[in-house]
CSV table of C-alpha atoms in Angstrom, one decimal:
chain,number,residue,atom,x,y,z
A,1,MET,CA,0.0,0.0,0.0
A,2,LYS,CA,1.4,3.4,-1.0
A,3,VAL,CA,-0.2,5.9,1.3
A,4,SER,CA,-2.2,6.0,4.6
A,5,ILE,CA,-4.6,8.9,4.9
A,6,CYS,CA,-4.9,9.5,8.6
A,7,ILE,CA,-7.9,11.5,9.9
A,8,PRO,CA,-8.0,12.5,13.5
A,9,ALA,CA,-11.7,13.3,13.9
A,10,TYR,CA,-13.9,15.1,16.4
A,11,ARG,CA,-17.6,15.7,15.6
A,12,GLN,CA,-18.1,18.6,13.1
A,13,VAL,CA,-19.4,16.1,10.5
A,14,GLU,CA,-20.3,18.8,8.1
A,15,PHE,CA,-16.5,19.4,7.6
A,16,LEU,CA,-15.7,15.7,7.7
A,17,ARG,CA,-18.3,14.9,5.0
A,18,GLU,CA,-16.4,17.3,2.6
A,19,THR,CA,-13.1,15.7,3.6
A,20,LEU,CA,-14.3,12.2,2.8
A,21,ARG,CA,-15.9,13.3,-0.5
A,22,SER,CA,-12.6,14.8,-1.6
A,23,ILE,CA,-10.9,11.5,-0.9
A,24,GLU,CA,-13.6,9.6,-2.8
A,25,GLU,CA,-13.0,11.8,-5.9
A,26,GLN,CA,-9.2,11.2,-6.0
A,27,ASP,CA,-7.6,9.7,-9.1
A,28,PHE,CA,-4.9,8.0,-7.0
A,29,THR,CA,-6.5,5.0,-5.3
A,30,ASP,CA,-3.7,3.1,-3.6
A,31,TYR,CA,-4.5,4.2,-0.1
A,32,GLU,CA,-6.1,3.3,3.2
A,33,ILE,CA,-8.1,5.7,5.4
A,34,ILE,CA,-7.7,5.7,9.1
A,35,VAL,CA,-10.3,7.5,11.2
A,36,SER,CA,-9.4,8.0,14.8
A,37,ASP,CA,-12.6,9.3,16.4
A,38,ASP,CA,-12.5,11.4,19.5
A,39,SER,CA,-16.2,12.3,19.5
A,40,ASN,CA,-18.4,11.7,22.5
A,41,ASP,CA,-21.3,10.6,20.3
A,42,SER,CA,-21.9,8.5,17.2
A,43,SER,CA,-22.0,11.3,14.7
A,44,VAL,CA,-18.7,10.4,12.9
A,45,ARG,CA,-19.5,6.7,12.9
A,46,ASP,CA,-22.9,7.4,11.4
A,47,LEU,CA,-21.4,9.6,8.7
A,48,LEU,CA,-19.1,6.9,7.6
A,49,THR,CA,-22.1,4.7,6.6
A,50,GLU,CA,-22.8,7.2,3.8
A,51,PHE,CA,-19.5,6.2,2.1
A,52,SER,CA,-18.4,3.0,0.4
A,53,PHE,CA,-14.7,2.8,1.0
A,54,GLY,CA,-14.8,-1.0,1.7
A,55,ASP,CA,-11.7,-2.5,3.3
A,56,LYS,CA,-9.8,0.7,2.7
A,57,LEU,CA,-11.5,2.3,5.7
A,58,HIS,CA,-10.3,1.6,9.3
A,59,TYR,CA,-12.3,3.2,12.1
A,60,VAL,CA,-11.4,3.5,15.8
A,61,HIS,CA,-13.5,5.2,18.4
A,62,ASN,CA,-11.5,6.5,21.4
A,63,SER,CA,-13.1,6.2,24.8
A,64,PRO,CA,-12.2,8.3,26.7
A,65,SER,CA,-11.2,10.9,24.2
A,66,LEU,CA,-7.5,11.4,23.6
A,67,GLY,CA,-7.5,15.1,22.9
A,68,SER,CA,-5.2,17.0,20.5
A,69,PRO,CA,-2.5,16.2,19.5
A,70,ARG,CA,-2.6,12.7,21.1
A,71,ASN,CA,-5.4,11.8,18.7
A,72,TRP,CA,-3.2,12.8,15.8
A,73,ASN,CA,-0.5,10.4,17.0
A,74,ALA,CA,-3.1,7.6,17.4
A,75,ALA,CA,-4.2,7.9,13.8
A,76,VAL,CA,-0.7,8.2,12.4
A,77,ASN,CA,0.6,5.2,14.5
A,78,MET,CA,-2.0,3.0,12.9
A,79,ALA,CA,-0.7,3.7,9.4
A,80,ARG,CA,0.6,0.8,7.3
A,81,GLY,CA,1.3,2.7,4.0
A,82,GLU,CA,4.7,3.6,2.7
A,83,TYR,CA,3.7,7.3,3.1
A,84,VAL,CA,1.7,9.0,5.8
A,85,LYS,CA,-0.8,11.7,4.8
A,86,ILE,CA,-2.4,13.3,7.7
A,87,LEU,CA,-5.7,15.0,6.8
A,88,HIS,CA,-7.6,16.8,9.6
A,89,HIS,CA,-11.4,16.3,9.6
A,90,ASP,CA,-12.0,20.0,8.6
A,91,ASP,CA,-9.5,20.0,5.7
A,92,HIS,CA,-10.0,18.5,2.3
A,93,PHE,CA,-8.3,18.0,-1.1
A,94,ILE,CA,-9.2,20.6,-3.7
A,95,ARG,CA,-8.2,18.7,-6.8
A,96,ARG,CA,-8.9,15.2,-8.1
A,97,ASP,CA,-5.1,14.7,-8.6
A,98,ALA,CA,-4.1,16.1,-5.2
A,99,LEU,CA,-3.3,12.8,-3.5
A,100,GLY,CA,-1.3,11.6,-6.5
A,101,LEU,CA,0.7,14.9,-6.5
A,102,PHE,CA,1.5,14.5,-2.8
A,103,VAL,CA,2.8,11.0,-3.5
A,104,LYS,CA,4.7,12.3,-6.5
A,105,LEU,CA,6.5,14.8,-4.3
A,106,LEU,CA,8.3,12.0,-2.4
A,107,GLU,CA,8.5,9.7,-5.4
A,108,ASP,CA,10.4,12.4,-7.3
A,109,SER,CA,12.6,13.2,-4.3
A,110,PRO,CA,13.9,9.9,-2.9
A,111,GLU,CA,16.4,11.8,-0.7
A,112,ALA,CA,13.6,13.6,1.2
A,113,ASP,CA,11.4,12.2,4.0
A,114,PHE,CA,9.0,15.2,4.1
A,115,GLY,CA,7.1,17.2,1.6
A,116,PHE,CA,4.4,19.9,1.6
A,117,SER,CA,2.2,22.0,-0.7
A,118,ALA,CA,0.7,25.4,-0.7
A,119,THR,CA,-2.7,25.7,1.0
A,120,LEU,CA,-6.0,27.4,0.1
A,121,VAL,CA,-7.0,29.1,3.4
A,122,ASN,CA,-10.7,29.8,3.9
A,123,HIS,CA,-11.5,32.5,6.4
A,124,VAL,CA,-14.8,31.2,7.6
A,125,ASP,CA,-15.8,34.4,9.4
A,126,SER,CA,-15.4,36.7,6.3
A,127,GLY,CA,-15.5,34.4,3.3
A,128,LEU,CA,-12.1,35.6,2.2
A,129,LYS,CA,-9.9,32.9,0.5
A,130,ARG,CA,-6.2,33.2,0.1
A,131,VAL,CA,-3.3,30.9,-0.8
A,132,HIS,CA,-0.7,30.3,1.9
A,133,CYS,CA,2.6,29.7,0.1
A,134,PRO,CA,6.1,30.3,1.3
A,135,ASP,CA,8.1,32.8,-0.8
A,136,ASP,CA,11.6,32.2,-2.1
A,137,LYS,CA,13.3,33.7,0.9
A,138,GLN,CA,11.3,31.5,3.3
A,139,ILE,CA,12.2,28.4,1.4
A,140,ALA,CA,15.9,29.4,1.4
A,141,ASP,CA,15.7,30.1,5.2
A,142,LEU,CA,14.1,26.7,5.7
A,143,LYS,CA,16.9,25.0,3.8
A,144,THR,CA,19.5,26.9,5.7
A,145,ASP,CA,18.1,26.4,9.2
A,146,PRO,CA,14.8,24.8,10.1
A,147,ALA,CA,14.8,27.0,13.2
A,148,SER,CA,13.6,29.8,10.9
A,149,LEU,CA,10.1,28.3,11.5
A,150,PHE,CA,10.3,30.1,14.8
A,151,LEU,CA,9.4,33.4,13.1
A,152,GLY,CA,6.3,31.9,11.5
A,153,ASN,CA,4.8,28.8,10.0
A,154,CYS,CA,5.6,29.0,6.3
A,155,ILE,CA,4.8,25.4,5.7
A,156,GLY,CA,1.1,25.5,6.8
A,157,ALA,CA,-1.2,23.0,8.5
A,158,PRO,CA,-0.3,19.3,8.9
A,159,SER,CA,-2.8,18.5,6.2
A,160,ALA,CA,-0.5,20.2,3.7
A,161,THR,CA,2.3,17.7,4.4
A,162,ILE,CA,3.3,14.1,3.6
A,163,SER,CA,6.0,12.0,5.0
A,164,ARG,CA,7.7,8.6,4.8
A,165,ARG,CA,6.3,6.3,7.4
A,166,THR,CA,9.8,5.0,8.2
A,167,ALA,CA,11.0,8.5,9.1
A,168,ASN,CA,7.8,9.8,10.7
A,169,LEU,CA,7.8,11.3,14.2
A,170,ASN,CA,5.1,11.7,16.8
A,171,TYR,CA,3.7,15.1,17.6
A,172,ASP,CA,4.7,16.5,20.9
A,173,GLU,CA,1.7,16.0,23.2
A,174,ARG,CA,2.8,18.8,25.5
A,175,MET,CA,1.9,21.3,22.8
A,176,LYS,CA,-1.2,22.7,21.0
A,177,TRP,CA,-0.2,26.0,19.6
A,178,LEU,CA,3.2,25.2,18.1
A,179,VAL,CA,2.7,21.5,17.8
A,180,ASP,CA,2.9,21.6,14.0
A,181,ILE,CA,6.0,23.8,13.8
A,182,ASP,CA,7.8,21.7,16.4
A,183,TYR,CA,7.1,18.6,14.4
A,184,TYR,CA,8.3,20.2,11.1
A,185,PHE,CA,11.5,21.4,12.9
A,186,ARG,CA,12.3,17.9,14.3
A,187,MET,CA,11.6,16.3,10.9
A,188,LEU,CA,13.9,18.7,9.1
A,189,MET,CA,16.6,18.5,11.7
A,190,ARG,CA,16.7,14.7,11.0
A,191,ASN,CA,16.8,15.2,7.3
A,192,ARG,CA,17.3,18.7,5.8
A,193,LYS,CA,16.0,17.6,2.4
A,194,PHE,CA,12.4,18.3,1.7
A,195,ALA,CA,10.0,18.4,-1.3
A,196,PHE,CA,7.7,21.3,-2.0
A,197,THR,CA,5.1,22.3,-4.6
A,198,PRO,CA,3.7,25.9,-4.8
A,199,GLU,CA,0.4,24.4,-6.1
A,200,ALA,CA,-2.4,24.5,-3.5
A,201,LEU,CA,-3.6,20.9,-3.0
A,202,ILE,CA,-5.7,21.2,0.1
A,203,SER,CA,-8.1,23.6,1.7
A,204,THR,CA,-8.1,24.5,5.4
A,205,PRO,CA,-10.4,26.8,7.4
A,206,THR,CA,-9.2,29.5,9.8
A,207,ASN,CA,-11.0,31.6,12.4
A,208,ALA,CA,-13.3,28.7,13.0
A,209,THR,CA,-14.5,28.6,16.6
A,210,HIS,CA,-14.0,24.8,16.9
A,211,GLN,CA,-10.3,25.0,16.1
A,212,VAL,CA,-7.8,24.4,19.0
A,213,THR,CA,-5.6,27.1,17.5
A,214,GLU,CA,-8.4,29.7,17.9
A,215,ILE,CA,-8.9,28.6,21.5
A,216,CYS,CA,-5.1,29.1,22.2
A,217,ARG,CA,-4.7,32.3,20.2
A,218,ASP,CA,-3.6,35.3,22.3
A,219,ASP,CA,-3.2,33.0,25.4
A,220,ILE,CA,0.1,34.4,26.6
A,221,GLU,CA,0.9,31.4,28.8
A,222,VAL,CA,0.3,29.0,25.9
A,223,GLU,CA,2.0,30.9,23.2
A,224,LEU,CA,5.1,32.0,25.1
A,225,GLY,CA,5.3,28.8,27.1
A,226,GLU,CA,5.3,26.7,23.9
A,227,ALA,CA,7.8,29.1,22.2
A,228,MET,CA,10.2,28.4,25.1
A,229,LEU,CA,9.7,24.6,24.7
A,230,LEU,CA,10.5,24.8,21.0
A,231,PHE,CA,13.5,27.1,21.8
A,232,GLU,CA,14.9,24.5,24.1
A,233,ARG,CA,15.4,22.3,21.0
A,234,PHE,CA,17.7,24.8,19.3
A,235,GLY,CA,21.4,24.6,19.3
A,236,ALA,CA,23.6,27.5,20.2
A,237,ASP,CA,24.0,28.7,16.6
A,238,GLN,CA,20.3,28.4,15.9
A,239,ARG,CA,19.6,30.6,19.0
A,240,GLU,CA,21.8,33.3,17.4
A,241,ASN,CA,19.9,33.0,14.1
A,242,PRO,CA,18.6,36.6,13.4
A,243,VAL,CA,15.3,35.0,12.3
A,244,VAL,CA,14.9,33.3,15.7
A,245,LYS,CA,15.7,36.6,17.5
A,246,ARG,CA,13.2,38.4,15.4
A,247,GLY,CA,10.6,35.8,16.3
A,248,TRP,CA,11.2,36.5,20.0
A,249,MET,CA,11.0,40.3,19.4
A,250,ASN,CA,7.7,39.9,17.7
A,251,LEU,CA,6.3,37.8,20.6
A,252,PHE,CA,7.6,40.2,23.3
A,253,ARG,CA,6.2,43.2,21.4
A,254,ARG,CA,2.9,41.6,20.9
A,255,PHE,CA,2.4,40.6,24.5
A,256,LYS,CA,4.1,43.8,25.9
A,257,ILE,CA,6.9,41.8,27.6
A,258,ARG,CA,9.5,44.3,28.8
A,259,ARG,CA,11.3,42.4,31.6
A,260,LEU,CA,12.2,38.9,32.4
A,261,GLY,CA,10.1,38.9,35.6
A,262,GLN,CA,7.0,39.1,33.5
A,263,LEU,CA,7.8,35.6,32.0
A,264,THR,CA,8.2,34.3,35.5
A,265,ASP,CA,4.9,35.8,36.5
A,266,TYR,CA,3.2,33.7,33.9
A,267,GLY,CA,5.0,30.5,35.0
A,268,ILE,CA,7.3,30.4,32.0
A,269,LEU,CA,10.7,28.8,32.7
A,270,ILE,CA,13.5,30.6,30.8
A,271,SER,CA,15.7,28.2,28.8
A,272,GLY,CA,19.4,29.1,28.6
A,273,ASP,CA,21.1,32.4,29.3
A,274,ARG,CA,18.6,34.8,30.8
A,275,GLU,CA,20.6,37.7,29.3
A,276,TYR,CA,19.9,36.4,25.9
A,277,PHE,CA,16.3,37.7,26.2
A,278,SER,CA,16.8,41.1,27.8
A,279,PRO,CA,18.0,42.9,24.6
A,280,LEU,CA,15.1,41.4,22.7
A,281,MET,CA,12.6,42.9,25.1
A,282,ARG,CA,13.6,46.5,24.5
A,283,LYS,CA,11.0,48.4,22.6
A,284,ARG,CA,12.1,49.6,19.1
A,285,ARG,CA,10.3,52.9,18.9
A,286,TRP,CA,11.1,53.6,15.3
A,287,SER,CA,10.6,50.1,14.0
A,288,MET,CA,7.2,50.9,12.4
A,289,LEU,CA,8.6,53.9,10.5
A,290,MET,CA,11.4,51.8,9.1
A,291,ASP,CA,9.2,48.8,8.2
A,292,PRO,CA,5.9,49.6,6.5
A,293,ARG,CA,4.8,46.0,6.7
A,294,LEU,CA,5.2,46.0,10.5
A,295,ALA,CA,3.1,49.2,10.6
A,296,ALA,CA,0.4,47.5,8.4
A,297,LYS,CA,0.3,44.5,10.8
A,298,LYS,CA,0.1,46.8,13.8
A,299,VAL,CA,-2.8,48.8,12.5
A,300,PHE,CA,-4.6,45.6,11.3
A,301,TYR,CA,-4.4,43.8,14.6
A,302,ARG,CA,-5.4,46.9,16.5
A,303,LEU,CA,-8.5,47.6,14.4
A,304,TYR,CA,-9.7,44.1,13.6
A,305,PRO,CA,-11.4,43.2,16.9
A,306,HIS,CA,-13.3,46.5,17.0
A,307,VAL,CA,-14.9,46.7,13.6
A,308,PRO,CA,-18.2,45.3,12.4
A,309,ALA,CA,-18.0,41.9,10.6
A,310,PRO,CA,-18.8,43.3,7.1
A,311,VAL,CA,-15.7,45.6,7.4
A,312,ARG,CA,-13.4,42.8,8.3
A,313,HIS,CA,-13.4,41.3,4.8
A,314,ALA,CA,-12.1,44.6,3.4
A,315,LEU,CA,-9.5,45.0,6.2
A,316,LYS,CA,-8.2,41.5,5.5
A,317,SER,CA,-8.0,42.0,1.8
A,318,VAL,CA,-5.9,45.2,2.2
A,319,HIS,CA,-3.8,43.7,4.9
A,320,PHE,CA,-2.8,40.6,2.9
A,321,ARG,CA,-2.0,42.7,-0.2
A,322,VAL,CA,0.3,44.8,1.8
A,323,VAL,CA,2.2,42.2,3.8
A,324,ARG,CA,2.7,39.9,0.8
A,325,ARG,CA,4.0,42.6,-1.6
């Protein structure tokens, strides 16, 4: 068997129905489907009766629920295929040849254990759709040092990835916010070679209330705490990477962290030399004048929560045009 499609599921069957339909439509058929169901009802099991995947489908109901990302690991660890293709229950393929193209990524790059595609991101609150795709500099930074992911997730959601089962790793169950970035970092530290296509092959929602990331967003203890967990994995040279330092500066500015004691107040244990962080906490008063993109982000995030929903679509459109220029 070539590929295992691993679906960690939790209710939201309206999303999962579209996920399964997108699999049903695939041209590439040498696959198995593993559904690891964390629901506290029979909604997922009932939905599966609408489809005829036959012996390709393997279903497990977890009681008690495992939670995220433990349920991700449960699904992946049941895989038997040569390749592992995780596909979250609210994501789906957007082309009939998508699965075949994911497989081709690794078939054409035998030296790589990990591959990913661009993603069509659907903002469910505004209806805005955009393509998440790393630019040339982000790809170059990723090749030079996987720690560059600390600045931001240029790869995308786990559903945008595929890996060789023999090289696959478990997701760190201590994390929720940076669990995907941490996984990508560890995969790429084991093997720096990766395969990539700028074609969008999957769609994923954002700003959906059911998503764990939305629950964690702006939670200072979660975001900074997990950033420190990820930072602990970095070597000395990686900690000095300017991209990593910029990532810390962005976090400290966003949460208004000006002194080390504030981290302690939130129960965040500082990894390494405490003096490493002090210069990164100093406020750069003229940074917005020197960087128009930073100014655009600042204005966007200040205005967004306070404007009516119809205006948000226009704000997002302008924001993404500016920051991606």
